[in-house]
Short mmCIF file of C-alpha atoms in Angstrom, two decimals:
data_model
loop_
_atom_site.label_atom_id
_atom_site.label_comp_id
_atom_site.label_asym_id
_atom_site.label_seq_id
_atom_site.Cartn_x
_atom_site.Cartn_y
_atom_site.Cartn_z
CA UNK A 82 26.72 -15.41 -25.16
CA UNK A 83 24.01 -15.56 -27.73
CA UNK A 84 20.70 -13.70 -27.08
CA UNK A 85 17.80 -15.57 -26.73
CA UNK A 86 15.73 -12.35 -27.75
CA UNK A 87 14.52 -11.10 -31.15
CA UNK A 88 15.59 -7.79 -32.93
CA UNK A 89 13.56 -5.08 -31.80
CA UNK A 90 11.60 -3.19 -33.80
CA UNK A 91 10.71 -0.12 -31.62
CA UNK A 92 12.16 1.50 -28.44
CA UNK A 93 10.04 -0.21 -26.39
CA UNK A 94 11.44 -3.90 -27.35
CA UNK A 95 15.09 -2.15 -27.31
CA UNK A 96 14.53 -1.28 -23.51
CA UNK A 97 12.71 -4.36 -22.58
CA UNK A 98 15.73 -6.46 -23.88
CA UNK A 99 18.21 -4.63 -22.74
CA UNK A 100 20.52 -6.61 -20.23
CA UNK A 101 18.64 -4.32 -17.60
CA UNK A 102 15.31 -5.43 -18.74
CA UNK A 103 16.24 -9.85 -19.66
CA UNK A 104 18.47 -9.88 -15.97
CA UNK A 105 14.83 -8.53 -14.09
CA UNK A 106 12.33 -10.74 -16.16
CA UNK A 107 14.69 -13.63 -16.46
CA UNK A 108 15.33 -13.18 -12.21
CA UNK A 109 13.00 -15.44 -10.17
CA UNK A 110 13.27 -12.99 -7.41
CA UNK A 111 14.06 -9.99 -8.98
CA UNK A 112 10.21 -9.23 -10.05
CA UNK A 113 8.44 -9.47 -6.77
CA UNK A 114 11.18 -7.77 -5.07
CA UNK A 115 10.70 -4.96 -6.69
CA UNK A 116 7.10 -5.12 -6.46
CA UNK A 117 7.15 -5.35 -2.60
CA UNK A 118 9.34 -2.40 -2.29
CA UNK A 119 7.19 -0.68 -4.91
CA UNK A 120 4.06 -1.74 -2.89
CA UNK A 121 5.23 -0.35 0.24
CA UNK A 122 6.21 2.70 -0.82
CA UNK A 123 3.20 3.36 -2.76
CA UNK A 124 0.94 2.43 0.13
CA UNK A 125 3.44 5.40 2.07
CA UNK A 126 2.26 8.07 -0.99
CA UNK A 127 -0.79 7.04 -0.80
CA UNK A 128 -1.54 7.40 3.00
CA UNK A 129 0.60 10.09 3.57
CA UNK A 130 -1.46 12.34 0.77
CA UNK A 131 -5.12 10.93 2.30
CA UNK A 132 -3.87 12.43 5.85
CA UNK A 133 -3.15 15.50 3.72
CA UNK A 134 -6.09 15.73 1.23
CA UNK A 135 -8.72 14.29 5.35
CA UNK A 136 -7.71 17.68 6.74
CA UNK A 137 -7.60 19.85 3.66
CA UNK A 138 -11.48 18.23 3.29
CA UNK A 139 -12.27 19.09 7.03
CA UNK A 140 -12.52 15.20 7.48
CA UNK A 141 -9.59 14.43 9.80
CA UNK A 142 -7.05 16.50 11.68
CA UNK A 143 -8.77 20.05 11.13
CA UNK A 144 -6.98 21.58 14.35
CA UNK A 145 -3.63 21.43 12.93
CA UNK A 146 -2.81 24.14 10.63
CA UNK A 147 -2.27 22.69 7.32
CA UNK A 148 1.40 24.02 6.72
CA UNK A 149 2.47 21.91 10.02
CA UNK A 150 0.37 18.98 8.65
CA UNK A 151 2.03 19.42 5.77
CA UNK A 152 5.49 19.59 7.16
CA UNK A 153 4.97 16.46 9.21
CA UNK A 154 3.82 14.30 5.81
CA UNK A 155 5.57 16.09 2.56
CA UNK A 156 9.19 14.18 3.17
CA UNK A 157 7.62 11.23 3.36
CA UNK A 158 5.50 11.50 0.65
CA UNK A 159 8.30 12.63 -1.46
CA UNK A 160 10.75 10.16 -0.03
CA UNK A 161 8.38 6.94 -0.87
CA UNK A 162 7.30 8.94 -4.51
CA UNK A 163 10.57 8.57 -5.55
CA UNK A 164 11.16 4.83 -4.37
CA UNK A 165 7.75 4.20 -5.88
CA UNK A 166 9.54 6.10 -9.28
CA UNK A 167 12.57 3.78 -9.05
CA UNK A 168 11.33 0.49 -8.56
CA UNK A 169 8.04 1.06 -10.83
CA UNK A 170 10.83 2.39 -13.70
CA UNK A 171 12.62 -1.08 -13.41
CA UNK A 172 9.21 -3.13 -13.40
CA UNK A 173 8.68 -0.95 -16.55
CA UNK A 174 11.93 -1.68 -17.69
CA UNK A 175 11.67 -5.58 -17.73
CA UNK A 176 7.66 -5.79 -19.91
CA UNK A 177 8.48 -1.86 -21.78
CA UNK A 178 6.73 -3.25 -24.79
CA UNK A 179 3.86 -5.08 -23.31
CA UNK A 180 3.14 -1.90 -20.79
CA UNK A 181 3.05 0.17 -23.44
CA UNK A 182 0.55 -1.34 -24.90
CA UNK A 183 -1.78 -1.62 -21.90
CA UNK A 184 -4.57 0.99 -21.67
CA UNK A 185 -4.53 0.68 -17.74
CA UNK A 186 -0.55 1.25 -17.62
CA UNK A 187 -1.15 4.47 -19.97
CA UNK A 188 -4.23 5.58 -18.01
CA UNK A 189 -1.75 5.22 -14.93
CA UNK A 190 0.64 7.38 -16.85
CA UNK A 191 -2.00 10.23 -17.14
CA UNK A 192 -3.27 9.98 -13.66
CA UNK A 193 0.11 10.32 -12.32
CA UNK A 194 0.69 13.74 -14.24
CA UNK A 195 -2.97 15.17 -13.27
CA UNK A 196 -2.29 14.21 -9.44
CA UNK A 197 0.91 15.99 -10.66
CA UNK A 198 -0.92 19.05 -12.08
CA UNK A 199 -3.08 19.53 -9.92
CA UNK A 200 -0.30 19.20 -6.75
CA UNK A 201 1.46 22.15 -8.81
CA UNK A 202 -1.38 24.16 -8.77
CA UNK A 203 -2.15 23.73 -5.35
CA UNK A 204 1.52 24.58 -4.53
CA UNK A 205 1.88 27.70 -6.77
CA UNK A 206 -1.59 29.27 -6.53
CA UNK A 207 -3.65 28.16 -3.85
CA UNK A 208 -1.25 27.70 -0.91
CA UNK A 209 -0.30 31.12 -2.01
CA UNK A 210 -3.06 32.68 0.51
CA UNK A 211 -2.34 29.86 3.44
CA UNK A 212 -1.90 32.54 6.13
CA UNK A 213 -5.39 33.31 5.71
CA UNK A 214 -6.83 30.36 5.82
CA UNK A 215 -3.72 27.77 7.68
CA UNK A 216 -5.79 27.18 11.09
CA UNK A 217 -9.14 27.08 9.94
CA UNK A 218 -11.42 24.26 10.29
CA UNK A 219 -12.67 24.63 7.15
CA UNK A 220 -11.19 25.67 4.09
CA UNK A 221 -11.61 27.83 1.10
CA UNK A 222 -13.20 25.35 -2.01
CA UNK A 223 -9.79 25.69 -3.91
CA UNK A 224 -8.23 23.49 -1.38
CA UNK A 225 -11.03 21.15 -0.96
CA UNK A 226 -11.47 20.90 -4.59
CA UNK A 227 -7.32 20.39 -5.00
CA UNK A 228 -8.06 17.04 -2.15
CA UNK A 229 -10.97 16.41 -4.25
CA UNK A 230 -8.80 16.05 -7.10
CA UNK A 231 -6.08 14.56 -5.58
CA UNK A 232 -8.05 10.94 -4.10
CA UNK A 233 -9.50 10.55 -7.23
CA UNK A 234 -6.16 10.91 -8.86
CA UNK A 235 -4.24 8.32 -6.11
CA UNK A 236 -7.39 6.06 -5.83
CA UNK A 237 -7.15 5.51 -9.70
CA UNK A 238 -3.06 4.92 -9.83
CA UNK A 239 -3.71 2.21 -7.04
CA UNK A 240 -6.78 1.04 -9.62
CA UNK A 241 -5.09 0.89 -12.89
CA UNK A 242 -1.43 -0.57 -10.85
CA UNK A 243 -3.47 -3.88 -9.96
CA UNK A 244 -5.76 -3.65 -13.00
CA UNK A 245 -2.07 -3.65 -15.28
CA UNK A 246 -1.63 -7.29 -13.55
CA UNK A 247 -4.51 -8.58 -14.28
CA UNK A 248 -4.32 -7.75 -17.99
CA UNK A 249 -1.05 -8.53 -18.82
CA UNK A 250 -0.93 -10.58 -22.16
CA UNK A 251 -4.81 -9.31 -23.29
CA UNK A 252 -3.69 -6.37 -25.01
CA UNK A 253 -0.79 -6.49 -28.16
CA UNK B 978 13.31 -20.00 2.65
CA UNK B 979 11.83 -21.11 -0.39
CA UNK B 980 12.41 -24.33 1.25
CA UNK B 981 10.44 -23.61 4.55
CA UNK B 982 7.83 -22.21 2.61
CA UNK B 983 7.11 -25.13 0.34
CA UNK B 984 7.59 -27.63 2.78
CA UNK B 985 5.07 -25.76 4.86
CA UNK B 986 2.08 -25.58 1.98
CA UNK B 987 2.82 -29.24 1.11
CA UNK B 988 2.08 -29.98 5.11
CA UNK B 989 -0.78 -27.26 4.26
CA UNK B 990 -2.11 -29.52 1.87
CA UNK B 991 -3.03 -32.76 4.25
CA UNK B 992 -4.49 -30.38 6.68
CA UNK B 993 -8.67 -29.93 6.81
CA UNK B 994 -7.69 -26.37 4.81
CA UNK B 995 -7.62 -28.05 1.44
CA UNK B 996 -11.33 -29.08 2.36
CA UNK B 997 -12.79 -26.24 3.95
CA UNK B 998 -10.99 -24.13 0.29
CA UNK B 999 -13.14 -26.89 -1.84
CA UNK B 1000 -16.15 -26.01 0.36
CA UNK B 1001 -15.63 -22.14 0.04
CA UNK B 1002 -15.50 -22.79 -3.82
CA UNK B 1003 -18.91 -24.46 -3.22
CA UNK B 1004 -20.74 -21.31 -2.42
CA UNK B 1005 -22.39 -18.73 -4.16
CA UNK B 1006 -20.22 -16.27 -2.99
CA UNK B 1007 -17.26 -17.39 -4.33
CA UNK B 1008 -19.18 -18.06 -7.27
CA UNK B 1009 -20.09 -14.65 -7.55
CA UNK B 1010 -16.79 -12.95 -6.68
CA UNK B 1011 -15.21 -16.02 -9.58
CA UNK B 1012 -17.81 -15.01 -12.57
CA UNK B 1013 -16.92 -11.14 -11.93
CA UNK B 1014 -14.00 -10.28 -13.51
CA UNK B 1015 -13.35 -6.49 -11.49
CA UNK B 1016 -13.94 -8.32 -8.30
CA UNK B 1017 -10.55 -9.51 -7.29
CA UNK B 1018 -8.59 -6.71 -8.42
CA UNK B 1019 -11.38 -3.93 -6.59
CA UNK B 1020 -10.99 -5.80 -3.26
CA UNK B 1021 -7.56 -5.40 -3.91
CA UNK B 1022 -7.36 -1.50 -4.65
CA UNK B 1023 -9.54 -1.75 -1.39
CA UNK B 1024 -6.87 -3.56 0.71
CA UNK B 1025 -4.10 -1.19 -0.27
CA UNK B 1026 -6.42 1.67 0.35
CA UNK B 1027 -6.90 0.60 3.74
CA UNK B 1028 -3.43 -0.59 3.97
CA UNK B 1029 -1.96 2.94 3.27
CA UNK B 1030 -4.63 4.75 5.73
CA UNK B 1031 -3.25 2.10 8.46
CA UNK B 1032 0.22 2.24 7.83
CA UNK B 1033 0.77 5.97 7.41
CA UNK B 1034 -1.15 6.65 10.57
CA UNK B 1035 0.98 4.07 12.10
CA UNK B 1036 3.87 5.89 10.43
CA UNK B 1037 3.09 9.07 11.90
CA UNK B 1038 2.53 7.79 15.50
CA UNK B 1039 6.21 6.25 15.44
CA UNK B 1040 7.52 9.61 13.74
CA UNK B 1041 5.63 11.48 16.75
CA UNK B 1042 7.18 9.22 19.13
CA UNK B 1043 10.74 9.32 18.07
CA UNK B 1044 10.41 13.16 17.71
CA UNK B 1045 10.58 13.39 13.99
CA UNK B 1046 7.48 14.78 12.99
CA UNK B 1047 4.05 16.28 14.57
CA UNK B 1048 6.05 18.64 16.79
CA UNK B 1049 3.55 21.16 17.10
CA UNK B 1050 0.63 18.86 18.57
CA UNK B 1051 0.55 16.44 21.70
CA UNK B 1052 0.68 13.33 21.99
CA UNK B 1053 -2.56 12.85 23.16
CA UNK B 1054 -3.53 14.58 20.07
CA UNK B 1055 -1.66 13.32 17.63
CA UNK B 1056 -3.10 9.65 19.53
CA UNK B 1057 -6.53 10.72 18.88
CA UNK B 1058 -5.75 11.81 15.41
CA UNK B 1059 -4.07 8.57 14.64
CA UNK B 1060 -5.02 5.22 16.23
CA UNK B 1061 -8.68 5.00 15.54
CA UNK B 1062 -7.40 5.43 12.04
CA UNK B 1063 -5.17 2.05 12.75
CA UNK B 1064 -7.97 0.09 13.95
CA UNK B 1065 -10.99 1.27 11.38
CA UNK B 1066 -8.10 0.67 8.72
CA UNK B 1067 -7.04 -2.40 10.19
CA UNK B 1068 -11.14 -4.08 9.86
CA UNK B 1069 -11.01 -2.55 6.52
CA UNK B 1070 -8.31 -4.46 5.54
CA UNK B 1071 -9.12 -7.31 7.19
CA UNK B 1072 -12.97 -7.38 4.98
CA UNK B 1073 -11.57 -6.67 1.68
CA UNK B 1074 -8.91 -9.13 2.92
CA UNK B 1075 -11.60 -11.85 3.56
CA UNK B 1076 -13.10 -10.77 -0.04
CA UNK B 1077 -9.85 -11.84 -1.62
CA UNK B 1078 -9.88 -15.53 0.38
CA UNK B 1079 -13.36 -16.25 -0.60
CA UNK B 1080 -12.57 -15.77 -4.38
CA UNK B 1081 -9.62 -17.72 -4.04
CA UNK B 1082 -9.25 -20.07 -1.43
CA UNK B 1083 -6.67 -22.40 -2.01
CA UNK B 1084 -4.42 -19.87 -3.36
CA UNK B 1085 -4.42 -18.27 0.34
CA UNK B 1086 -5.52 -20.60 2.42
CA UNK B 1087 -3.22 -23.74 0.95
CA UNK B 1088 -0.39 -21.87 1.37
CA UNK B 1089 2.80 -21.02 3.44
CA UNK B 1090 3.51 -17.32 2.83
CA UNK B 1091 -0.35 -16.72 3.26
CA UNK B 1092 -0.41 -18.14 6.89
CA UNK B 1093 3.21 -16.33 8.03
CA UNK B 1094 1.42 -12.91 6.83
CA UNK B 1095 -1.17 -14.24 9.37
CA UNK B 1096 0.52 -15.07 12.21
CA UNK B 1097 3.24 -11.83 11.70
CA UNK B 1098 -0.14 -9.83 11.67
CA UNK B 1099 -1.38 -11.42 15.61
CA UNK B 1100 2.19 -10.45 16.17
CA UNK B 1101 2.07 -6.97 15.32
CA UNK B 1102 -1.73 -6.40 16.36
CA UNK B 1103 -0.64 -7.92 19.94
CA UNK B 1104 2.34 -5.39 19.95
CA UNK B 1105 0.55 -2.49 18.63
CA UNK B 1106 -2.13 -3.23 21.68
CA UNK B 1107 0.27 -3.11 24.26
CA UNK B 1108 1.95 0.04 22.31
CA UNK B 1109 -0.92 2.14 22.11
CA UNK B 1110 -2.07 1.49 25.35
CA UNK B 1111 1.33 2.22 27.12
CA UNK B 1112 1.89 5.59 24.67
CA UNK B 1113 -1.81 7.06 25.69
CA UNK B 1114 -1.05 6.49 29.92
CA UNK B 1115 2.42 7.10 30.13
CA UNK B 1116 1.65 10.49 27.62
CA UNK B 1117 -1.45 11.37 29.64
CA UNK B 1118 0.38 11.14 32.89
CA UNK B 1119 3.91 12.87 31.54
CA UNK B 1120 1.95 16.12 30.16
CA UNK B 1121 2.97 18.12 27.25
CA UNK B 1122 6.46 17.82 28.04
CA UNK B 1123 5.91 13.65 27.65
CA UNK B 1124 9.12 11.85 26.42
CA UNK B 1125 8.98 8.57 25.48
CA UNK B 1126 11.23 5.87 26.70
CA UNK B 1127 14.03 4.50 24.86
CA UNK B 1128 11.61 1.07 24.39
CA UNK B 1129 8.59 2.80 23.04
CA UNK B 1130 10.48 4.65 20.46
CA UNK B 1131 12.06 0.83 19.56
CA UNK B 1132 8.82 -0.80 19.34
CA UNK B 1133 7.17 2.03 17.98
CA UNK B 1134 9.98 1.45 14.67
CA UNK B 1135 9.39 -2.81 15.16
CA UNK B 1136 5.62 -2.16 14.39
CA UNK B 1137 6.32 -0.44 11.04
CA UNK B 1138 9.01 -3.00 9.75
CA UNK B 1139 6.24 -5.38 10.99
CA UNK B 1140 3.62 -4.20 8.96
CA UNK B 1141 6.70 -3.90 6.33
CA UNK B 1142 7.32 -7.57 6.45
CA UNK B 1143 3.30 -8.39 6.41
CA UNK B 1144 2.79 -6.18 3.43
CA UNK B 1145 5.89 -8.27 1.63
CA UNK B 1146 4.66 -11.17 2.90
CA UNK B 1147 1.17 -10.30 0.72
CA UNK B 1148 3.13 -9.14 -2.21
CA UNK B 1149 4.28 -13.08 -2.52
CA UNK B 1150 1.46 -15.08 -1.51
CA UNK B 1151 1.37 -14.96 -5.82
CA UNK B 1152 4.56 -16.21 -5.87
CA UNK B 1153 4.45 -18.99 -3.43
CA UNK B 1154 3.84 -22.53 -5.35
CA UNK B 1155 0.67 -23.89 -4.15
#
């Protein structure tokens, strides 16, 4: 069959036309599929981390200790992160070169690794001392500061995800 | 069902909704939300903000139910914890969800997938009524040691592919020809 699609001159147009990439855009269903799985799952992230970062604050929740809290949420989180991963990788997959591009898909990029960062650092140095601090109401300012972190983090993925749709085609 | 829903917004169209949208238009707040760029897309990042507080609260009452998750506390507590989150979540949806209609009113209001979310969403806030209402009694009166029913843990699970189906239902209210 002969392609429809130009040569590409960088990665970015190789991925976007690969038969992965044409079958998506070229699918009148395949698109928003994707999108409503990827919306529901990122809504799960989302307010699966908020009930996290609410009692970490001393908001919401500050009678459960925070590794039960944490228990109850983290699979889901996870869970939903990586169907968030998946379907947002095949979105990618099917506009690579006009993503790429996009200052609010890039900005996503970043905000992704510092809610990443700053999870890991959470995880590996400030949960280290949880026994101390696991049933208090309130909690030392390295946690609060980690949920501080955290909803600005999530708050701007969800900002630059529906700002990317509204600026598709400005930027080349 | 790309059928239904067309022949639905074309019976949309003759119906005093395609009037009342010009009217809306008319206003200054629509004018307002049109001439501002960031306005559509921020009452958006607001819906899903309020969408994820309501469904993952509604997420952990069905886990609590079904004995998946929240172990550790009651279920008065984790009720307490969880449904006024459902309801302030719900009118902040339902605000930045108004918002969204007045910028754009015949893109919602003229159209098929838009009134489905609508109806699906009575649905689930009718079931969720009766649901909450049934889980705080029957829990209060059962104790710590409060099981719940074989029915409540299914409609507990119905209420989250509801808000499932509503959510995918918003997703393609841009898709739906209008």
């Amino acid at each position: 069959m002969a392609s429809y699609y130009p040569e590409p001159t960088n990665i970015w147009e190789s991925i976007e036309y690969s038969s992965l990439g044409t079958s998506i855009a070229e699918s009148l269903w395949a698109f928003p599929t994707l999108e409503t799985i990827h919306v529901i799952a990122l809504v799960t992230v989302f307010g699966t981390i908020l009930i996290m970062d609410l009692r970490l604050l001393g908001i919401a929740g500050n009678q459960w200790a925070v590794t039960q809290m944490s228990k109850d949420t983290l699979p889901w989180t996870w869970g939903a992160f990586v169907l968030a991963a998946i379907t947002g990788t095949l979105l990618f997959v099917s506009k690579a070169s006009t993503y790429m591009v996009n200052p609010y898909f890039l900005t996503k990029l970043g905000l992704l690794a510092l809610a990443g960062l700053n999870m890991a650092y959470f995880h590996f140095v400030t949960y280290k001392t949880v026994s101390d601090w696991d049933a208090a109401p309130t909690l030392p300012a390295g946690a609060k500061l980690a949920a501080t972190v955290s909803m600005v983090a999530w708050i701007g993925v969800v900002f630059c995800g529906r700002a990317i749709g509204f600026t598709l085609g400005i930027y080349y | 069902m790309g059928d239904f829903f067309y022949g639905l917004t074309d019976w949309l169209r003759g119906t005093f909704l395609l009037d009342a949208s010009f009217w809306i238009e008319t206003t200054g707040l629509n004018r307002l939300l049109v001439e501002n760029f960031w306005a559509v897309p921020m009452a958006q990042v607001m819906h899903i903000m309020g969408i994820g507080a309501a469904f993952a609260a509604t997420l952990m009452l069905t886990l609590r139910v079904n004995n998946l998750a929240g172990g550790a506390r009651t279920m008065p507590q984790i009720s307490s914890r969880y449904m006024p989150w459902i309801w302030w979540g719900l009118l902040w949806i339902a605000i930045s969800g108004i918002v969204m209609l007045w910028a754009e009113p015949v893109r919602n209001m003229v159209n098929g997938v838009f009134w489905m979310k609508m109806l699906l969403l009575v649905v689930t806030v009718a079931i969720t009524l009766v649901f909450q209402k049934s889980v705080r009694t029957a829990s209060v009166a059962g104790g710590p040691a409060w099981n719940a029913s074989g029915g409540t843990k299914v409609l507990a699970w119905l209420i989250v592919i509801l808000w499932c189906l509503i959510m995918a239902h918003g997703r393609w209210i841009a898709y739906a020809p209008v």
